[in-house]
mmCIF file of C-alpha atoms in Angstrom:
data_model
loop_
_atom_site.group_PDB
_atom_site.id
_atom_site.type_symbol
_atom_site.label_atom_id
_atom_site.label_comp_id
_atom_site.label_asym_id
_atom_site.label_seq_id
_atom_site.Cartn_x
_atom_site.Cartn_y
_atom_site.Cartn_z
ATOM 1 C CA MET A 1 8.035 -12.813 13.399
ATOM 2 C CA THR A 2 5.047 -13.375 15.630
ATOM 3 C CA THR A 3 4.845 -16.113 18.231
ATOM 4 C CA PRO A 4 2.440 -19.076 18.152
ATOM 5 C CA PRO A 5 0.411 -17.744 21.118
ATOM 6 C CA LEU A 6 -0.594 -14.664 19.109
ATOM 7 C CA LEU A 7 -1.673 -16.766 16.139
ATOM 8 C CA THR A 8 -3.641 -19.065 18.405
ATOM 9 C CA ALA A 9 -5.372 -16.198 20.183
ATOM 10 C CA LEU A 10 -6.067 -14.414 16.912
ATOM 11 C CA ALA A 11 -7.679 -17.485 15.404
ATOM 12 C CA ALA A 12 -9.806 -18.004 18.533
ATOM 13 C CA LYS A 13 -10.939 -14.382 18.487
ATOM 14 C CA ALA A 14 -11.847 -14.620 14.805
ATOM 15 C CA ARG A 15 -14.026 -17.635 15.598
ATOM 16 C CA THR A 16 -15.779 -15.678 18.347
ATOM 17 C CA VAL A 17 -16.476 -12.745 16.052
ATOM 18 C CA THR A 18 -17.786 -15.072 13.341
ATOM 19 C CA HIS A 19 -19.961 -17.032 15.781
ATOM 20 C CA PRO A 20 -20.981 -14.629 18.582
ATOM 21 C CA ALA A 21 -23.773 -16.889 19.786
ATOM 22 C CA ALA A 22 -22.976 -19.588 22.322
ATOM 23 C CA GLY A 23 -22.192 -23.016 21.005
ATOM 24 C CA ALA A 24 -19.441 -24.833 19.195
ATOM 25 C CA CYS A 25 -18.144 -23.617 15.853
ATOM 26 C CA ALA A 26 -19.399 -25.849 13.054
ATOM 27 C CA CYS A 27 -16.916 -24.571 10.493
ATOM 28 C CA GLY A 28 -14.065 -26.796 11.568
ATOM 29 C CA ALA A 29 -10.454 -25.919 12.269
ATOM 30 C CA ALA A 30 -9.574 -26.193 8.583
ATOM 31 C CA THR A 31 -11.361 -22.912 7.941
ATOM 32 C CA VAL A 32 -8.768 -20.991 10.002
ATOM 33 C CA THR A 33 -6.218 -19.706 7.492
ATOM 34 C CA THR A 34 -3.118 -17.605 8.121
ATOM 35 C CA LEU A 35 -3.106 -14.923 5.431
ATOM 36 C CA ALA A 36 0.020 -13.110 6.644
ATOM 37 C CA ASP A 37 2.523 -13.501 9.462
ATOM 38 C CA ARG A 38 5.089 -10.719 9.383
ATOM 39 C CA ALA A 39 6.776 -8.572 11.981
ATOM 40 C CA ASP A 40 4.421 -5.687 11.168
ATOM 41 C CA ALA A 41 1.152 -7.628 10.751
ATOM 42 C CA THR A 42 -0.413 -10.996 11.444
ATOM 43 C CA VAL A 43 -3.662 -11.763 9.641
ATOM 44 C CA VAL A 44 -5.925 -14.806 9.919
ATOM 45 C CA ARG A 45 -9.242 -15.712 8.366
ATOM 46 C CA HIS A 46 -12.054 -17.764 9.868
ATOM 47 C CA ALA A 47 -14.998 -18.211 7.497
ATOM 48 C CA ALA A 48 -16.289 -14.702 6.730
ATOM 49 C CA THR A 49 -14.108 -12.900 9.307
ATOM 50 C CA VAL A 50 -10.541 -11.619 8.970
ATOM 51 C CA ALA A 51 -8.622 -10.683 12.129
ATOM 52 C CA LYS A 52 -5.522 -8.515 11.883
ATOM 53 C CA ALA A 53 -2.921 -7.923 14.581
ATOM 54 C CA HIS A 54 -1.322 -4.565 13.788
ATOM 55 C CA ALA A 55 2.341 -3.703 14.178
ATOM 56 C CA PRO A 56 3.746 -3.520 17.708
ATOM 57 C CA GLY A 57 3.527 0.016 19.032
ATOM 58 C CA THR A 58 0.555 1.012 16.874
ATOM 59 C CA ASP A 59 -1.058 4.094 18.417
ATOM 60 C CA PRO A 60 -4.641 3.299 19.563
ATOM 61 C CA ALA A 61 -6.015 6.795 18.896
ATOM 62 C CA ARG A 62 -4.538 6.944 15.408
ATOM 63 C CA LEU A 63 -5.852 3.494 14.555
ATOM 64 C CA ALA A 64 -9.284 4.450 15.899
ATOM 65 C CA ALA A 65 -9.368 7.500 13.624
ATOM 66 C CA ARG A 66 -8.485 5.368 10.615
ATOM 67 C CA LEU A 67 -11.125 2.768 11.507
ATOM 68 C CA ALA A 68 -13.732 5.508 11.817
ATOM 69 C CA THR A 69 -12.787 6.824 8.393
ATOM 70 C CA ALA A 70 -13.166 3.371 6.831
ATOM 71 C CA ALA A 71 -16.572 2.984 8.471
ATOM 72 C CA ARG A 72 -17.610 6.391 7.115
ATOM 73 C CA LEU A 73 -16.668 5.567 3.502
ATOM 74 C CA PRO A 74 -18.092 2.065 2.887
ATOM 75 C CA ASP A 75 -18.348 2.691 -0.870
ATOM 76 C CA VAL A 76 -14.588 3.208 -1.064
ATOM 77 C CA LEU A 77 -12.941 1.434 1.880
ATOM 78 C CA LEU A 78 -13.899 -1.955 3.256
ATOM 79 C CA PRO A 79 -15.619 -1.073 6.547
ATOM 80 C CA PRO A 80 -14.487 -2.893 9.688
ATOM 81 C CA ALA A 81 -16.699 -5.610 11.126
ATOM 82 C CA ASP A 82 -16.173 -3.958 14.495
ATOM 83 C CA PRO A 83 -15.250 -0.256 14.818
ATOM 84 C CA THR A 84 -13.306 -0.903 18.017
ATOM 85 C CA ALA A 85 -9.905 -2.555 18.173
ATOM 86 C CA ALA A 86 -9.223 -5.323 20.676
ATOM 87 C CA THR A 87 -5.903 -6.132 22.366
ATOM 88 C CA LEU A 88 -4.253 -9.546 22.217
ATOM 89 C CA HIS A 89 -0.755 -10.269 23.535
ATOM 90 C CA GLY A 90 0.036 -6.574 23.552
ATOM 91 C CA ARG A 91 -1.057 -6.032 19.936
ATOM 92 C CA LEU A 92 -4.026 -4.041 18.661
ATOM 93 C CA VAL A 93 -6.373 -6.284 16.675
ATOM 94 C CA THR A 94 -9.085 -5.307 14.210
ATOM 95 C CA PHE A 95 -11.786 -7.390 12.528
ATOM 96 C CA TRP A 96 -12.965 -7.200 8.921
ATOM 97 C CA PRO A 97 -15.355 -8.997 6.600
ATOM 98 C CA TYR A 98 -13.600 -11.310 4.175
ATOM 99 C CA GLY A 99 -13.316 -10.120 0.599
ATOM 100 C CA THR A 100 -12.009 -11.893 -2.499
ATOM 101 C CA PRO A 101 -8.531 -10.566 -3.346
ATOM 102 C CA VAL A 102 -7.046 -9.852 -6.751
ATOM 103 C CA ASP A 103 -5.853 -13.052 -8.404
ATOM 104 C CA PRO A 104 -2.049 -12.710 -8.761
ATOM 105 C CA ASP A 105 -2.054 -15.506 -11.362
ATOM 106 C CA ASP A 106 -4.387 -13.628 -13.717
ATOM 107 C CA PRO A 107 -2.676 -10.317 -14.540
ATOM 108 C CA ASP A 108 -5.002 -9.691 -17.478
ATOM 109 C CA ALA A 109 -7.890 -9.394 -15.011
ATOM 110 C CA ALA A 110 -6.151 -6.814 -12.821
ATOM 111 C CA PRO A 111 -8.798 -4.248 -11.797
ATOM 112 C CA TRP A 112 -6.876 -1.115 -12.806
ATOM 113 C CA GLU A 113 -10.036 0.865 -13.571
ATOM 114 C CA ALA A 114 -11.643 -0.076 -10.266
ATOM 115 C CA ALA A 115 -8.503 0.817 -8.328
ATOM 116 C CA ALA A 116 -8.259 4.194 -10.042
ATOM 117 C CA THR A 117 -11.926 5.009 -9.527
ATOM 118 C CA LEU A 118 -11.778 4.113 -5.831
ATOM 119 C CA LEU A 119 -8.693 6.293 -5.404
ATOM 120 C CA ALA A 120 -10.425 9.223 -7.060
ATOM 121 C CA ARG A 121 -13.420 8.823 -4.737
ATOM 122 C CA LEU A 122 -11.111 8.644 -1.732
ATOM 123 C CA HIS A 123 -9.189 11.753 -2.783
ATOM 124 C CA LEU A 124 -12.431 13.677 -3.305
ATOM 125 C CA ALA A 125 -13.932 12.664 0.059
ATOM 126 C CA PRO A 126 -13.815 15.234 2.856
ATOM 127 C CA ALA A 127 -10.943 14.419 5.188
ATOM 128 C CA PRO A 128 -12.004 14.011 8.815
ATOM 129 C CA THR A 129 -10.298 16.029 11.492
ATOM 130 C CA PRO A 130 -8.085 15.332 13.160
ATOM 131 C CA LEU A 131 -6.382 12.838 10.865
ATOM 132 C CA LEU A 132 -2.629 12.465 10.768
ATOM 133 C CA PRO A 133 -0.498 12.568 7.605
ATOM 134 C CA MET A 134 -0.596 9.478 5.448
ATOM 135 C CA ARG A 135 2.408 7.300 6.104
ATOM 136 C CA GLY A 136 3.768 6.745 2.586
ATOM 137 C CA PRO A 137 6.941 8.848 2.951
ATOM 138 C CA GLU A 138 7.498 7.398 6.424
ATOM 139 C CA LYS A 139 7.379 3.859 5.019
ATOM 140 C CA ALA A 140 9.802 4.765 2.245
ATOM 141 C CA ALA A 141 12.202 6.201 4.834
ATOM 142 C CA ARG A 142 11.984 3.002 6.882
ATOM 143 C CA ALA A 143 12.854 0.919 3.811
ATOM 144 C CA VAL A 144 15.936 3.063 3.193
ATOM 145 C CA ALA A 145 16.935 2.846 6.868
ATOM 146 C CA ARG A 146 16.738 -0.947 6.699
ATOM 147 C CA LEU A 147 18.898 -0.845 3.575
ATOM 148 C CA THR A 148 21.648 1.128 5.307
ATOM 149 C CA ALA A 149 21.564 -1.266 8.263
ATOM 150 C CA ALA A 150 21.608 -4.435 6.161
ATOM 151 C CA ALA A 151 24.455 -6.466 4.719
ATOM 152 C CA PRO A 152 26.617 -4.569 2.202
ATOM 153 C CA HIS A 153 25.624 -4.758 -1.461
ATOM 154 C CA PRO A 154 27.124 -3.052 -4.539
ATOM 155 C CA ALA A 155 23.789 -1.409 -5.405
ATOM 156 C CA VAL A 156 23.432 0.428 -2.089
ATOM 157 C CA PRO A 157 25.238 3.661 -3.159
ATOM 158 C CA THR A 158 23.038 3.967 -6.264
ATOM 159 C CA VAL A 159 19.828 3.662 -4.252
ATOM 160 C CA LEU A 160 21.003 6.067 -1.551
ATOM 161 C CA LYS A 161 22.057 8.647 -4.135
ATOM 162 C CA ALA A 162 18.579 8.556 -5.684
ATOM 163 C CA TRP A 163 17.049 8.873 -2.210
ATOM 164 C CA SER A 164 19.158 11.901 -1.311
ATOM 165 C CA ALA A 165 18.040 13.667 -4.496
ATOM 166 C CA LEU A 166 14.389 13.634 -3.414
ATOM 167 C CA PRO A 167 12.811 16.636 -1.688
ATOM 168 C CA ALA A 168 12.603 16.458 2.092
ATOM 169 C CA TRP A 169 8.840 15.877 2.208
ATOM 170 C CA ALA A 170 9.155 12.749 0.044
ATOM 171 C CA ARG A 171 11.762 11.385 2.484
ATOM 172 C CA GLY A 172 9.477 11.959 5.473
ATOM 173 C CA GLU A 173 11.704 14.745 6.767
ATOM 174 C CA ALA A 174 9.321 17.683 6.255
ATOM 175 C CA PRO A 175 5.551 18.257 6.075
ATOM 176 C CA MET A 176 3.897 17.279 2.809
ATOM 177 C CA PRO A 177 2.809 20.159 0.569
ATOM 178 C CA ASP A 178 -0.797 18.919 0.731
ATOM 179 C CA ALA A 179 -2.289 18.532 4.201
ATOM 180 C CA ALA A 180 -5.957 18.314 3.263
ATOM 181 C CA THR A 181 -6.458 15.451 0.774
ATOM 182 C CA LEU A 182 -7.432 12.032 2.095
ATOM 183 C CA CYS A 183 -4.985 9.375 0.825
ATOM 184 C CA HIS A 184 -4.585 5.627 1.144
ATOM 185 C CA GLY A 185 -0.813 5.773 1.551
ATOM 186 C CA ASP A 186 0.115 2.301 0.246
ATOM 187 C CA LEU A 187 -1.860 1.561 -2.905
ATOM 188 C CA HIS A 188 -1.119 -1.622 -4.839
ATOM 189 C CA LEU A 189 -3.337 -4.355 -6.272
ATOM 190 C CA GLY A 190 -3.026 -6.391 -3.078
ATOM 191 C CA GLN A 191 -5.038 -3.655 -1.376
ATOM 192 C CA LEU A 192 -8.254 -4.448 -3.246
ATOM 193 C CA VAL A 193 -10.897 -7.057 -2.465
ATOM 194 C CA ARG A 194 -14.371 -7.852 -3.732
ATOM 195 C CA HIS A 195 -16.995 -7.572 -1.022
ATOM 196 C CA PRO A 196 -19.307 -9.344 -0.509
ATOM 197 C CA ALA A 197 -17.206 -12.283 -1.666
ATOM 198 C CA PRO A 198 -16.809 -13.684 -4.192
ATOM 199 C CA ASP A 199 -17.898 -11.132 -6.792
ATOM 200 C CA GLY A 200 -19.123 -7.986 -5.033
ATOM 201 C CA PRO A 201 -17.801 -4.535 -5.878
ATOM 202 C CA TRP A 202 -14.127 -3.759 -5.339
ATOM 203 C CA ARG A 203 -13.108 -1.995 -2.134
ATOM 204 C CA LEU A 204 -9.788 -0.722 -0.785
ATOM 205 C CA ILE A 205 -8.377 -2.414 2.309
ATOM 206 C CA ASP A 206 -5.617 -1.749 4.867
ATOM 207 C CA VAL A 207 -6.038 1.538 6.732
ATOM 208 C CA ASP A 208 -2.656 1.484 8.477
ATOM 209 C CA ASP A 209 -1.214 4.247 6.267
ATOM 210 C CA LEU A 210 -4.419 6.229 5.700
ATOM 211 C CA GLY A 211 -4.175 9.969 6.233
ATOM 212 C CA VAL A 212 -3.932 13.348 4.561
ATOM 213 C CA GLY A 213 -1.220 14.194 2.085
ATOM 214 C CA VAL A 214 -0.180 14.387 -1.553
ATOM 215 C CA PRO A 215 -2.711 12.311 -3.533
ATOM 216 C CA ALA A 216 -0.202 11.620 -6.325
ATOM 217 C CA TRP A 217 1.523 9.276 -3.863
ATOM 218 C CA ASP A 218 -1.364 6.845 -4.315
ATOM 219 C CA LEU A 219 -0.764 6.773 -8.070
ATOM 220 C CA ALA A 220 2.990 6.554 -7.696
ATOM 221 C CA ARG A 221 3.496 2.798 -7.506
ATOM 222 C CA PRO A 222 1.858 2.003 -10.887
ATOM 223 C CA ALA A 223 3.502 5.158 -12.278
ATOM 224 C CA ALA A 224 6.882 3.898 -11.078
ATOM 225 C CA TRP A 225 6.276 0.428 -12.499
ATOM 226 C CA TYR A 226 5.392 1.998 -15.845
ATOM 227 C CA ALA A 227 8.460 4.238 -15.744
ATOM 228 C CA CYS A 228 10.679 1.253 -14.926
ATOM 229 C CA GLY A 229 9.214 -0.784 -17.768
ATOM 230 C CA LEU A 230 7.504 -3.235 -15.411
ATOM 231 C CA LEU A 231 3.917 -2.192 -16.209
ATOM 232 C CA PRO A 232 2.749 -2.273 -19.844
ATOM 233 C CA PRO A 233 1.791 1.147 -21.265
ATOM 234 C CA ASP A 234 -1.787 0.084 -21.990
ATOM 235 C CA GLU A 235 -2.371 -0.910 -18.346
ATOM 236 C CA TRP A 236 -0.909 2.366 -17.117
ATOM 237 C CA THR A 237 -3.140 4.242 -19.567
ATOM 238 C CA ARG A 238 -6.221 2.364 -18.380
ATOM 239 C CA PHE A 239 -5.407 3.269 -14.781
ATOM 240 C CA LEU A 240 -4.646 6.931 -15.484
ATOM 241 C CA ASP A 241 -7.657 7.428 -17.771
ATOM 242 C CA ALA A 242 -10.030 5.878 -15.228
ATOM 243 C CA TYR A 243 -8.657 8.106 -12.467
ATOM 244 C CA ARG A 244 -9.141 11.201 -14.599
ATOM 245 C CA ALA A 245 -12.614 10.114 -15.708
ATOM 246 C CA ALA A 246 -13.616 9.848 -12.036
ATOM 247 C CA GLY A 247 -12.440 13.405 -11.372
ATOM 248 C CA GLY A 248 -9.363 12.493 -9.364
ATOM 249 C CA PRO A 249 -7.471 15.622 -8.228
ATOM 250 C CA ALA A 250 -3.914 14.194 -8.099
ATOM 251 C CA VAL A 251 -3.127 14.982 -11.744
ATOM 252 C CA PRO A 252 -4.468 17.506 -14.289
ATOM 253 C CA ALA A 253 -7.641 16.483 -16.110
ATOM 254 C CA ASP A 254 -5.667 16.284 -19.355
ATOM 255 C CA GLY A 255 -2.177 16.807 -20.662
ATOM 256 C CA ASP A 256 1.076 15.578 -19.124
ATOM 257 C CA PRO A 257 0.518 14.026 -15.669
ATOM 258 C CA TRP A 258 4.213 13.605 -14.930
ATOM 259 C CA PRO A 259 4.934 16.950 -13.246
ATOM 260 C CA ALA A 260 2.555 15.839 -10.469
ATOM 261 C CA LEU A 261 3.711 12.213 -10.423
ATOM 262 C CA ASP A 262 7.472 12.514 -10.823
ATOM 263 C CA VAL A 263 8.584 12.982 -7.206
ATOM 264 C CA PRO A 264 6.232 10.369 -5.689
ATOM 265 C CA ALA A 265 7.095 7.884 -8.459
ATOM 266 C CA ARG A 266 10.801 8.399 -7.800
ATOM 267 C CA ALA A 267 10.228 7.877 -4.083
ATOM 268 C CA LEU A 268 8.302 4.641 -4.633
ATOM 269 C CA THR A 269 11.008 3.428 -7.011
ATOM 270 C CA VAL A 270 13.669 4.059 -4.372
ATOM 271 C CA GLN A 271 11.548 2.338 -1.733
ATOM 272 C CA ALA A 272 11.078 -0.749 -3.914
ATOM 273 C CA ALA A 273 14.762 -0.782 -4.857
ATOM 274 C CA ALA A 274 15.777 -0.477 -1.202
ATOM 275 C CA GLN A 275 13.560 -3.412 -0.273
ATOM 276 C CA ALA A 276 14.921 -5.478 -3.165
ATOM 277 C CA VAL A 277 18.569 -4.766 -2.431
ATOM 278 C CA THR A 278 18.067 -5.445 1.280
ATOM 279 C CA LYS A 279 16.631 -8.876 0.494
ATOM 280 C CA ALA A 280 19.388 -9.663 -1.980
ATOM 281 C CA GLY A 281 22.103 -8.523 0.387
ATOM 282 C CA THR A 282 20.682 -10.516 3.289
ATOM 283 C CA ALA A 283 20.536 -13.630 1.102
ATOM 284 C CA ALA A 284 24.005 -12.929 -0.345
ATOM 285 C CA ARG A 285 22.675 -13.333 -3.880
ATOM 286 C CA PRO A 286 22.747 -11.196 -7.031
ATOM 287 C CA LEU A 287 19.751 -9.088 -7.993
ATOM 288 C CA ASP A 288 17.149 -10.731 -10.180
ATOM 289 C CA GLU A 289 15.879 -9.094 -13.373
ATOM 290 C CA VAL A 290 13.085 -7.073 -11.771
ATOM 291 C CA GLU A 291 15.284 -5.954 -8.887
ATOM 292 C CA GLN A 292 17.975 -4.842 -11.312
ATOM 293 C CA CYS A 293 15.361 -2.813 -13.244
ATOM 294 C CA LEU A 294 14.575 -0.904 -10.044
ATOM 295 C CA VAL A 295 18.226 -0.176 -9.334
ATOM 296 C CA ASP A 296 18.796 0.865 -12.943
ATOM 297 C CA ALA A 297 15.888 3.287 -12.623
ATOM 298 C CA CYS A 298 17.489 4.785 -9.512
ATOM 299 C CA GLU A 299 20.671 5.345 -11.488
ATOM 300 C CA ARG A 300 18.772 7.088 -14.292
ATOM 301 C CA MET A 301 16.905 9.231 -11.791
ATOM 302 C CA THR A 302 20.073 10.816 -10.472
ATOM 303 C CA ALA A 303 21.087 11.777 -14.013
ATOM 304 C CA ILE A 304 17.856 13.713 -14.635
ATOM 305 C CA PRO A 305 16.921 16.586 -12.265
ATOM 306 C CA THR A 306 13.337 16.472 -11.029
ATOM 307 C CA ASP A 307 12.530 19.826 -12.618
ATOM 308 C CA LEU A 308 13.504 18.496 -16.060
ATOM 309 C CA ALA A 309 12.146 14.974 -15.935
ATOM 310 C CA GLY A 310 9.097 14.067 -17.956
ATOM 311 C CA ASN A 311 9.409 10.359 -17.328
ATOM 312 C CA PHE A 312 12.563 9.140 -15.652
ATOM 313 C CA ALA A 313 12.651 5.849 -17.526
ATOM 314 C CA LYS A 314 12.016 7.113 -21.014
#
């Protein structure tokens, strides 16, 4: 977890970016809100500005390339308020305009079509050079590594068996088969905001995992939720149809999308299961219903070879 000095400095910097002219801030301290405070990211908001302290050890050149890409694609990615990262307490810090996030308490209003359309636009955009591989497989591997290092849990062997059955590229152990398509790397509904707030067009946020790679990875989390029975079929269909209608290259324009989605969806299922089991093991508690669904999916995955699977949950 971050220390109070970083939060204090981050909030002060956000005020400065919001009010660059001399003079006292008229917004009041109550407008400084901590949006996230994790080991890998600390995020605060002051009025219309969001300041993010990136993970310790973030490479400045790689972050600069990702910021430049976001600035170049303002119709897809939320562009940074400042294209240059600052440094506070040894952490790289970036600044962004505030956007209205997806309402987690209103699942019926989830912007599946907007998310799919933005992904298609991103995947069709020319990838800048040089840009490193997107970090999706790397993040999945880190989740599995944390699982193996955590407190013992009965579900660990099931998750690790599913992980070992994946091809090397999906485990971050070999180059991805696509090294030219621009990808987000960590797509979920928490990565969308409306800008300008409160009801502007949807934009993708969070460039930390942006890079080139297999575009199906960006569709894999909703695909995995659908395969695990956690996403209703009609919502999955809305998402997939919108992606295809926008010309997205990750899946065929018609017919069965699963040959393209199967490996990434399996990888995202293992990642989510690893995170769930790690939390349960650390808390010394049994898995809840959703967590058990993820582990059950891992068990089914190992019973169906990837070259035969059409949908590992069905």
